[in-house]
Structures are given as C-alpha cells and as structure tokens.
JSON list of C-alpha atoms and ligand atoms in Angstrom, two decimals:
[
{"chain": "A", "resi": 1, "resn": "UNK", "atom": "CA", "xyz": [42.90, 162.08, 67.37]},
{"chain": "A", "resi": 2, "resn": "UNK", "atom": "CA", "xyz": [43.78, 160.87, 70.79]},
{"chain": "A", "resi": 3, "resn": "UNK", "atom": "CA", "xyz": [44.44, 157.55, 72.11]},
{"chain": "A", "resi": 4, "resn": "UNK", "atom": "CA", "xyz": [41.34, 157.62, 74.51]},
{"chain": "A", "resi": 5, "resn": "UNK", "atom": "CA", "xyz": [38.89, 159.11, 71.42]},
{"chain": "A", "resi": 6, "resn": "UNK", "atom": "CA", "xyz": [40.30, 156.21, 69.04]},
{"chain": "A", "resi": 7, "resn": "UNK", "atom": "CA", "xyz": [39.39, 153.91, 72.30]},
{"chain": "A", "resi": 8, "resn": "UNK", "atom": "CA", "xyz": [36.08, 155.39, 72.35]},
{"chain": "A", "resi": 9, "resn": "UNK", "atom": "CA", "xyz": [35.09, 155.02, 68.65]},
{"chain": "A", "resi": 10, "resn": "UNK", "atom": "CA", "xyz": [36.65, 151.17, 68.80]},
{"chain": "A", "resi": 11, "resn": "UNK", "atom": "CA", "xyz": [34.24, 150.65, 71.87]},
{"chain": "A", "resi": 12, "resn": "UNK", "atom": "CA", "xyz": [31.40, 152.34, 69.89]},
{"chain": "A", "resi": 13, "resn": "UNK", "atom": "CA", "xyz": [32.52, 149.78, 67.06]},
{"chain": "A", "resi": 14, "resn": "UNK", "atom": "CA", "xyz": [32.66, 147.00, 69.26]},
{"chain": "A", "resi": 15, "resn": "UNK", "atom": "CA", "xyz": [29.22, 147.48, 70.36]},
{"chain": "A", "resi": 16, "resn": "UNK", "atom": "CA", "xyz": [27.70, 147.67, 67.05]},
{"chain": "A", "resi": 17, "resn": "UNK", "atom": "CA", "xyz": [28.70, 144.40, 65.79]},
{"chain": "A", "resi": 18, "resn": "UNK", "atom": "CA", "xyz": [26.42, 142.40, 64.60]},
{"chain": "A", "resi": 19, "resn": "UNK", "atom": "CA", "xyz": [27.61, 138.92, 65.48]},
{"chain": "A", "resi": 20, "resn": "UNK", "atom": "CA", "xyz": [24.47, 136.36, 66.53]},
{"chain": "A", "resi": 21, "resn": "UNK", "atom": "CA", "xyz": [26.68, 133.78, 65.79]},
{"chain": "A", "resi": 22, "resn": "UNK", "atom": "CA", "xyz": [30.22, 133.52, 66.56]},
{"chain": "A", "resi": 23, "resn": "UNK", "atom": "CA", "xyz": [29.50, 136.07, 69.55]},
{"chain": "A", "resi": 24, "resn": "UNK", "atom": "CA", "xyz": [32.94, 137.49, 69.01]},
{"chain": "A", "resi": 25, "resn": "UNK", "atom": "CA", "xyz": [32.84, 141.42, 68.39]},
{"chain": "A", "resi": 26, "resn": "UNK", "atom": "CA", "xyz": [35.28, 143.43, 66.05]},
{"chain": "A", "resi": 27, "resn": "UNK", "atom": "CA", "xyz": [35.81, 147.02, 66.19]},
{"chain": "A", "resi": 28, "resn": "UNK", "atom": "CA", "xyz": [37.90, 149.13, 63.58]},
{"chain": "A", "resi": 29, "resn": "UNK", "atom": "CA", "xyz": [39.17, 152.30, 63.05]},
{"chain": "A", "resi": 30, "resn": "UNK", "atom": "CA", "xyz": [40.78, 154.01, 60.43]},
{"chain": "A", "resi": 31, "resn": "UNK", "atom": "CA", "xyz": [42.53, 157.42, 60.08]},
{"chain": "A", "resi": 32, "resn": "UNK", "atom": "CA", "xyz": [43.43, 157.94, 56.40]},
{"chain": "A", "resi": 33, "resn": "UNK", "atom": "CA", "xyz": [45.67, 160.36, 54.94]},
{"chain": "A", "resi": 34, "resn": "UNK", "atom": "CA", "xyz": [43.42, 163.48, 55.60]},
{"chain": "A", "resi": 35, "resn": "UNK", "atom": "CA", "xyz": [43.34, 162.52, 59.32]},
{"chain": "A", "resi": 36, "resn": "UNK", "atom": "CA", "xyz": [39.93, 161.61, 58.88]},
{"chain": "A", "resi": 37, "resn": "UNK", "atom": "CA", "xyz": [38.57, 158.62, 60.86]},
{"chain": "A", "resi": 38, "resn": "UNK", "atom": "CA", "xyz": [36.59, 155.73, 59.55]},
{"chain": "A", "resi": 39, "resn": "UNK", "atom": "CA", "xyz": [34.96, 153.07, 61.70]},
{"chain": "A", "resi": 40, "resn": "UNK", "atom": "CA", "xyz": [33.44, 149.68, 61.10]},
{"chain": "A", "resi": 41, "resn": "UNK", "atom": "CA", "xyz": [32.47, 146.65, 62.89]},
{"chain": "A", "resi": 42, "resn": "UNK", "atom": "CA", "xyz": [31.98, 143.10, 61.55]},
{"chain": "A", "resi": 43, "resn": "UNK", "atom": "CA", "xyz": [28.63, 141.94, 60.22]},
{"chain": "A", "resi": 44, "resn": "UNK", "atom": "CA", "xyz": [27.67, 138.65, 60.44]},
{"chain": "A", "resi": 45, "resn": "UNK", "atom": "CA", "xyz": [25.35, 136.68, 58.28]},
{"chain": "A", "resi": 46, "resn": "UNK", "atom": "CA", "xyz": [22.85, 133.15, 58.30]},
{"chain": "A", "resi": 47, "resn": "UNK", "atom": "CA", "xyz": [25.13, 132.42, 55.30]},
{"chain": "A", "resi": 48, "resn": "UNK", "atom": "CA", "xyz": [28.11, 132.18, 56.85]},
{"chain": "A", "resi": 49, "resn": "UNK", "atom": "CA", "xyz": [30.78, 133.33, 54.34]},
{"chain": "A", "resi": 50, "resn": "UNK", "atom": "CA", "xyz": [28.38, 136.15, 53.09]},
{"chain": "A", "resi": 51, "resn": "UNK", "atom": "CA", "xyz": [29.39, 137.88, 56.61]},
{"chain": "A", "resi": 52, "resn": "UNK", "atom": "CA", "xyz": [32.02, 140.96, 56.63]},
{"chain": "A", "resi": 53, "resn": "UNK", "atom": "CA", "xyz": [34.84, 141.91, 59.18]},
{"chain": "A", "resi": 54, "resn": "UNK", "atom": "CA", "xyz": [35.44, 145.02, 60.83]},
{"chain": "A", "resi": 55, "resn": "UNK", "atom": "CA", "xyz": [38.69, 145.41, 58.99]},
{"chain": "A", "resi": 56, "resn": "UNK", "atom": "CA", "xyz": [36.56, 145.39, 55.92]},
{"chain": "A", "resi": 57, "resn": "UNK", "atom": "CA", "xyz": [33.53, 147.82, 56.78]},
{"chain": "A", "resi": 58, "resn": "UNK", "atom": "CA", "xyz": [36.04, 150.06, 57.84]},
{"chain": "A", "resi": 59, "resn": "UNK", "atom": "CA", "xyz": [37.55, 150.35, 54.18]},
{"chain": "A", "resi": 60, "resn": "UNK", "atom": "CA", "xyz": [34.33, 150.58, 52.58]},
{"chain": "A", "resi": 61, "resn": "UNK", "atom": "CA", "xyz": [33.47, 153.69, 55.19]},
{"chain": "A", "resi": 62, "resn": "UNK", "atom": "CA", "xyz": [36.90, 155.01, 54.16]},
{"chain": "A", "resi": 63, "resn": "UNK", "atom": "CA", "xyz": [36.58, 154.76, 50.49]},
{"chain": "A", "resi": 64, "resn": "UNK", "atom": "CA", "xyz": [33.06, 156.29, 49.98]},
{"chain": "A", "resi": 65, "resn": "UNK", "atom": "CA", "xyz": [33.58, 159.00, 52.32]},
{"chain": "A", "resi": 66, "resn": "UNK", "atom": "CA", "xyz": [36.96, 159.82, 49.77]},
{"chain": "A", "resi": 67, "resn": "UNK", "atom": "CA", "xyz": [39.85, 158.63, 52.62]},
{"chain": "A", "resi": 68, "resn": "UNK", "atom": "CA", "xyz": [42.63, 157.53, 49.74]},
{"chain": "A", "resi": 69, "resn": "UNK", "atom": "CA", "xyz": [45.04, 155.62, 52.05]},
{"chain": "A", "resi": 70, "resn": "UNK", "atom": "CA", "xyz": [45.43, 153.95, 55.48]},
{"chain": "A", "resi": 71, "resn": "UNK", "atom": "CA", "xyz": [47.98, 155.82, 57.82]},
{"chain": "A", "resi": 72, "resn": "UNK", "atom": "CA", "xyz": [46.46, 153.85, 60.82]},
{"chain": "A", "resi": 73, "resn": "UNK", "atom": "CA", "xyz": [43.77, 150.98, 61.43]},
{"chain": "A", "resi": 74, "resn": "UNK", "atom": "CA", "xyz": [43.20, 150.51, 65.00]},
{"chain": "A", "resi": 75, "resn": "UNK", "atom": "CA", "xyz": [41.90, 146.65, 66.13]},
{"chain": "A", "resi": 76, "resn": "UNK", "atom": "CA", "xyz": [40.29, 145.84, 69.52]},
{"chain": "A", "resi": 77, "resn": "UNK", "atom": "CA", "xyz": [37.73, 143.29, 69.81]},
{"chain": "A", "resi": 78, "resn": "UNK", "atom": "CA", "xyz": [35.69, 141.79, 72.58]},
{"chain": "A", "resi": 79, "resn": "UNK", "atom": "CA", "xyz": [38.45, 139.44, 73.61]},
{"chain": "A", "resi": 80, "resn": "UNK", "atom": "CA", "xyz": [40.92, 140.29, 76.16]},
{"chain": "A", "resi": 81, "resn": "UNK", "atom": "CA", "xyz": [43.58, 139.71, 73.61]},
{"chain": "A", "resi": 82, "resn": "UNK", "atom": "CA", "xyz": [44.71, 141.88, 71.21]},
{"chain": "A", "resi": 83, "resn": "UNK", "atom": "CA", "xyz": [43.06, 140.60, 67.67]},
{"chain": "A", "resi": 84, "resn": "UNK", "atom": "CA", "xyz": [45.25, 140.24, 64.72]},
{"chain": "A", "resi": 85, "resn": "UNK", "atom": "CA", "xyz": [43.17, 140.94, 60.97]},
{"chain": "A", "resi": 86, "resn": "UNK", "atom": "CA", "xyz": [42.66, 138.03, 59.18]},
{"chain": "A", "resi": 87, "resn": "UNK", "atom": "CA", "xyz": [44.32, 136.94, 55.88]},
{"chain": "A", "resi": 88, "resn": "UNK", "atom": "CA", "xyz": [41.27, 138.08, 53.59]},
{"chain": "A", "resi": 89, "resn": "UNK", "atom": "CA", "xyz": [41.35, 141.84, 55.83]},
{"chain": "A", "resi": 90, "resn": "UNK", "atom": "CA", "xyz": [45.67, 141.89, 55.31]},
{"chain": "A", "resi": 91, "resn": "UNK", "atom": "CA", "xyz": [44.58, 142.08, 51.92]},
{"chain": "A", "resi": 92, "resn": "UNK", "atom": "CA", "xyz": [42.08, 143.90, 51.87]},
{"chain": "A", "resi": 93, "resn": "UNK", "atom": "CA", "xyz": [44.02, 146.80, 53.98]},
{"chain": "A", "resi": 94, "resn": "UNK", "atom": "CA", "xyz": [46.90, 146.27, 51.47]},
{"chain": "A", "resi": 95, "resn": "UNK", "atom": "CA", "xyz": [44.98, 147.88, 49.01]},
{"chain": "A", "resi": 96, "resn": "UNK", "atom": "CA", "xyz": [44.54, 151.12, 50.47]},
{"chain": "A", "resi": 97, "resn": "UNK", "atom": "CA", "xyz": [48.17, 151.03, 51.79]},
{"chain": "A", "resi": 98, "resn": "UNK", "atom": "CA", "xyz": [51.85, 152.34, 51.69]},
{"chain": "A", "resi": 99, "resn": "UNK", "atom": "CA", "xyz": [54.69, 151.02, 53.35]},
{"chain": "A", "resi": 100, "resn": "UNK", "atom": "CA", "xyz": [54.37, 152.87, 55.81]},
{"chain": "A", "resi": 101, "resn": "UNK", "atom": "CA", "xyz": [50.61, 152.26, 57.07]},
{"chain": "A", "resi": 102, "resn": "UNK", "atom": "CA", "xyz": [50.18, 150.93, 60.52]},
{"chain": "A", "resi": 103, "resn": "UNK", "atom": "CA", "xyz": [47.95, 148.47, 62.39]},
{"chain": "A", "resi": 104, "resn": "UNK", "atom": "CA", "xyz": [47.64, 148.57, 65.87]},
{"chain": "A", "resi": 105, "resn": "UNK", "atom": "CA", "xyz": [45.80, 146.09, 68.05]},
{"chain": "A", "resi": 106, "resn": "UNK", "atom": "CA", "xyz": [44.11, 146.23, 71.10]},
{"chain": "A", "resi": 107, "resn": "UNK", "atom": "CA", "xyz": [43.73, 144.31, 73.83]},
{"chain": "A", "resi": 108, "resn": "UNK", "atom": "CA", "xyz": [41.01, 144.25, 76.60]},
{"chain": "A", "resi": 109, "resn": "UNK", "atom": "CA", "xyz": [43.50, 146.70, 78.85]},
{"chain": "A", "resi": 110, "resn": "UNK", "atom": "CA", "xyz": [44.00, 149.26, 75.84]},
{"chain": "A", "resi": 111, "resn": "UNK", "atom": "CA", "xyz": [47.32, 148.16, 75.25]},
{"chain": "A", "resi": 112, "resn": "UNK", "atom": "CA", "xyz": [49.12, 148.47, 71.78]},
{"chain": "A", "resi": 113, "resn": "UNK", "atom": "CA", "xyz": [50.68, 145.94, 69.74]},
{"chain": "A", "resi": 114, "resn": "UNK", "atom": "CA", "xyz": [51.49, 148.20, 66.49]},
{"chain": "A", "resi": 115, "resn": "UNK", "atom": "CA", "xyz": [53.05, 146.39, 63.43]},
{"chain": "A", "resi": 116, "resn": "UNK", "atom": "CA", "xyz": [53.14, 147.80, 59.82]},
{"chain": "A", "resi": 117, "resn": "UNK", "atom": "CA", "xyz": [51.60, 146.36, 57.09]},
{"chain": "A", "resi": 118, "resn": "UNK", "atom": "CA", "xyz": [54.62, 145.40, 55.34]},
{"chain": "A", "resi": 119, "resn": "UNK", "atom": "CA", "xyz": [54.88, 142.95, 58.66]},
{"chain": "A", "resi": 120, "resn": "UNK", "atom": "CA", "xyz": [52.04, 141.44, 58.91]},
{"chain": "A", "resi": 121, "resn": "UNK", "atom": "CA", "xyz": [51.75, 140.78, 55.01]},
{"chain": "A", "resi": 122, "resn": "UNK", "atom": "CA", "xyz": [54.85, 140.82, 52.73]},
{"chain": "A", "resi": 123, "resn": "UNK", "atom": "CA", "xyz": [55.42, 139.90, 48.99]},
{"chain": "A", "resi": 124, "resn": "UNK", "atom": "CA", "xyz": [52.15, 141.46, 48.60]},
{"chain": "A", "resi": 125, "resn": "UNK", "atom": "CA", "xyz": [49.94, 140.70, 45.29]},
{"chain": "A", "resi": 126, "resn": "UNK", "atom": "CA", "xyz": [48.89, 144.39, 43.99]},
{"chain": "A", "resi": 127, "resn": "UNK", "atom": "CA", "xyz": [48.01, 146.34, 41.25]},
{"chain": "A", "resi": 128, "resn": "UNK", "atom": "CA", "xyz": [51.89, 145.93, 39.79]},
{"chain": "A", "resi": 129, "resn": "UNK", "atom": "CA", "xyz": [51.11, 141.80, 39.39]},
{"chain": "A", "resi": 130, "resn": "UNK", "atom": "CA", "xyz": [48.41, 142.65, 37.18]},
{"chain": "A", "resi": 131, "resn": "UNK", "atom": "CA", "xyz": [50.49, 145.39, 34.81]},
{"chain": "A", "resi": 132, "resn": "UNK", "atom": "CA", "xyz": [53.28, 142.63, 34.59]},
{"chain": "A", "resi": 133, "resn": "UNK", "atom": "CA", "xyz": [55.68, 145.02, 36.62]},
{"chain": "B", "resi": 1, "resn": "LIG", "atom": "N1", "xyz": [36.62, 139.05, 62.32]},
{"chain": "B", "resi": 1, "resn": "LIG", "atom": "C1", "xyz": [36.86, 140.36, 62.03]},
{"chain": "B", "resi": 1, "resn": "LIG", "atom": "O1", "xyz": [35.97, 141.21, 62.04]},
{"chain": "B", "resi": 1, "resn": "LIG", "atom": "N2", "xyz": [38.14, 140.70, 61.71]},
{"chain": "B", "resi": 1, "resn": "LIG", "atom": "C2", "xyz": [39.19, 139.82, 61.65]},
{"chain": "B", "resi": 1, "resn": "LIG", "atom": "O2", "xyz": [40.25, 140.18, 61.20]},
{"chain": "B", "resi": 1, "resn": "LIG", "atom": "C3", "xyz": [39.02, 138.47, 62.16]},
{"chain": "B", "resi": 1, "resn": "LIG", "atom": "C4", "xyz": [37.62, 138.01, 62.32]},
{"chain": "B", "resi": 1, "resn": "LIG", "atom": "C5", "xyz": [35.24, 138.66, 62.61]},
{"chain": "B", "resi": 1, "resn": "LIG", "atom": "C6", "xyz": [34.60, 137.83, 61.53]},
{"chain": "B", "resi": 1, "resn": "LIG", "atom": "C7", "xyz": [33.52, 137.10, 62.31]},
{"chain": "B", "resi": 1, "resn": "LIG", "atom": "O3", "xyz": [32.38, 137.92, 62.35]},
{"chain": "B", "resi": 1, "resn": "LIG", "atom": "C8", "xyz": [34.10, 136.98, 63.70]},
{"chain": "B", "resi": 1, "resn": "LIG", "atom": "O4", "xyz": [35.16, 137.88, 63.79]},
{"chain": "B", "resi": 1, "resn": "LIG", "atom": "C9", "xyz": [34.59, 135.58, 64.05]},
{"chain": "B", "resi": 1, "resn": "LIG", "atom": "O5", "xyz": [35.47, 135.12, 63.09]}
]
C-alpha cells in the first residue's frame, strides 16, 4: 500500500462521514497483519453518545473481514491538523494491538505524525487484568 493510495482511501473515508452535527469528519484506515486494509469513518447520531468514531468503524471492518491485529491505523480528518484518537478509540485500538502497532496522523498537507501505541496509551488495561496476570 502506498502513501498516496492510503491518502486516497482516508479521503474516501473522510467523505463518507456521517457527521450532521459536530461537522467535523474522521477518516481511518487500517492495514492489519495480512496487509489487508480496513477503512471507517465516524457515524454520528441524534443521541449523541450512541454515535461511533472512525477509529472504531475501522476495527469493526477489520475484525469481521478476519484482520487479527493492527500493524498501522492511519488518521486524517477534515481539519488542517493532524487528529489524535480519542481516549475511548486508544482503547479500543489497544485491543487489536502489539507493541509494535502504529498510528499515524494526518494533517490537511498529508503530513505524518506517527507514534506507536505503546505512546499514545501506556499501562494499558487488557485481557492479562482480567486473568489476574
Ligand atoms: N471522532 C473520531 O471519529 N475519532 C476520534 O478519535 C475523535 C473524534 C469523531 C467523533 C465525532 O463524530 C466527531 O469526531 C467530533 O467529536
């Protein structure tokens, strides 16, 4: 996958947001451990905490089309900065993850901030809480 073909599927992304009411658009891509991509855009809702992210659609598309973990999730939105994922998406993406998984945001220009996981989200609650490791 190229830079300018993970541009064009954010852009695609980007344009299918559905986001009446905050007006702010949210592209993502994922490319999972088979090199497969995933994308997903955020969906808004009249019931404002029923609405999901980009981070998150992306995951779902990942998970039912059998993508096991994140190598890369790609961010750009419709600001001309580049978008960081939110707390709820961190964890979220944390799920799918490895210590070595990627994000990498966009800004308006197409330029890359990249930070791993591990960055943007450490002592991370997982599976290993729950199994008293
Ligand atoms: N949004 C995302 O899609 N991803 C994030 O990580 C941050 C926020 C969306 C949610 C909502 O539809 C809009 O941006 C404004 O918060």
């Amino acid at each position: 996958m190229t830079k300018p073909e993970i541009i064009q599927q954010l852009d695609r992304a980007i344009t299918c947001a559905y986001a009446p009411y905050s007006q702010f658009q949210v592209g993502a891509v994922i490319i999972d451990e088979q090199g497969q991509t995933h994308a997903g855009c955020n969906v808004e809702n009249a019931a404002y905490p029923s609405g999901c992210c980009a981070e998150q659609s992306a995951v779902s598309n990942m998970v039912i089309n059998g993508g096991k973990t994140i190598q890369h999730i790609y961010i750009k939105s419709s600001s001309e900065h580049a978008c960081p994922p939110c707390g709820n998406c961190r964890q979220i993406i944390s799920e799918f993850s490895d210590d070595n998984s990627q994000i990498h945001m966009l800004d308006g220009n197409n330029q890359i901030t990249s930070l791993t996981l591990k960055e943007m989200l450490p002592s991370q609650f997982n599976a290993d809480w729950l199994e008293g490791k």
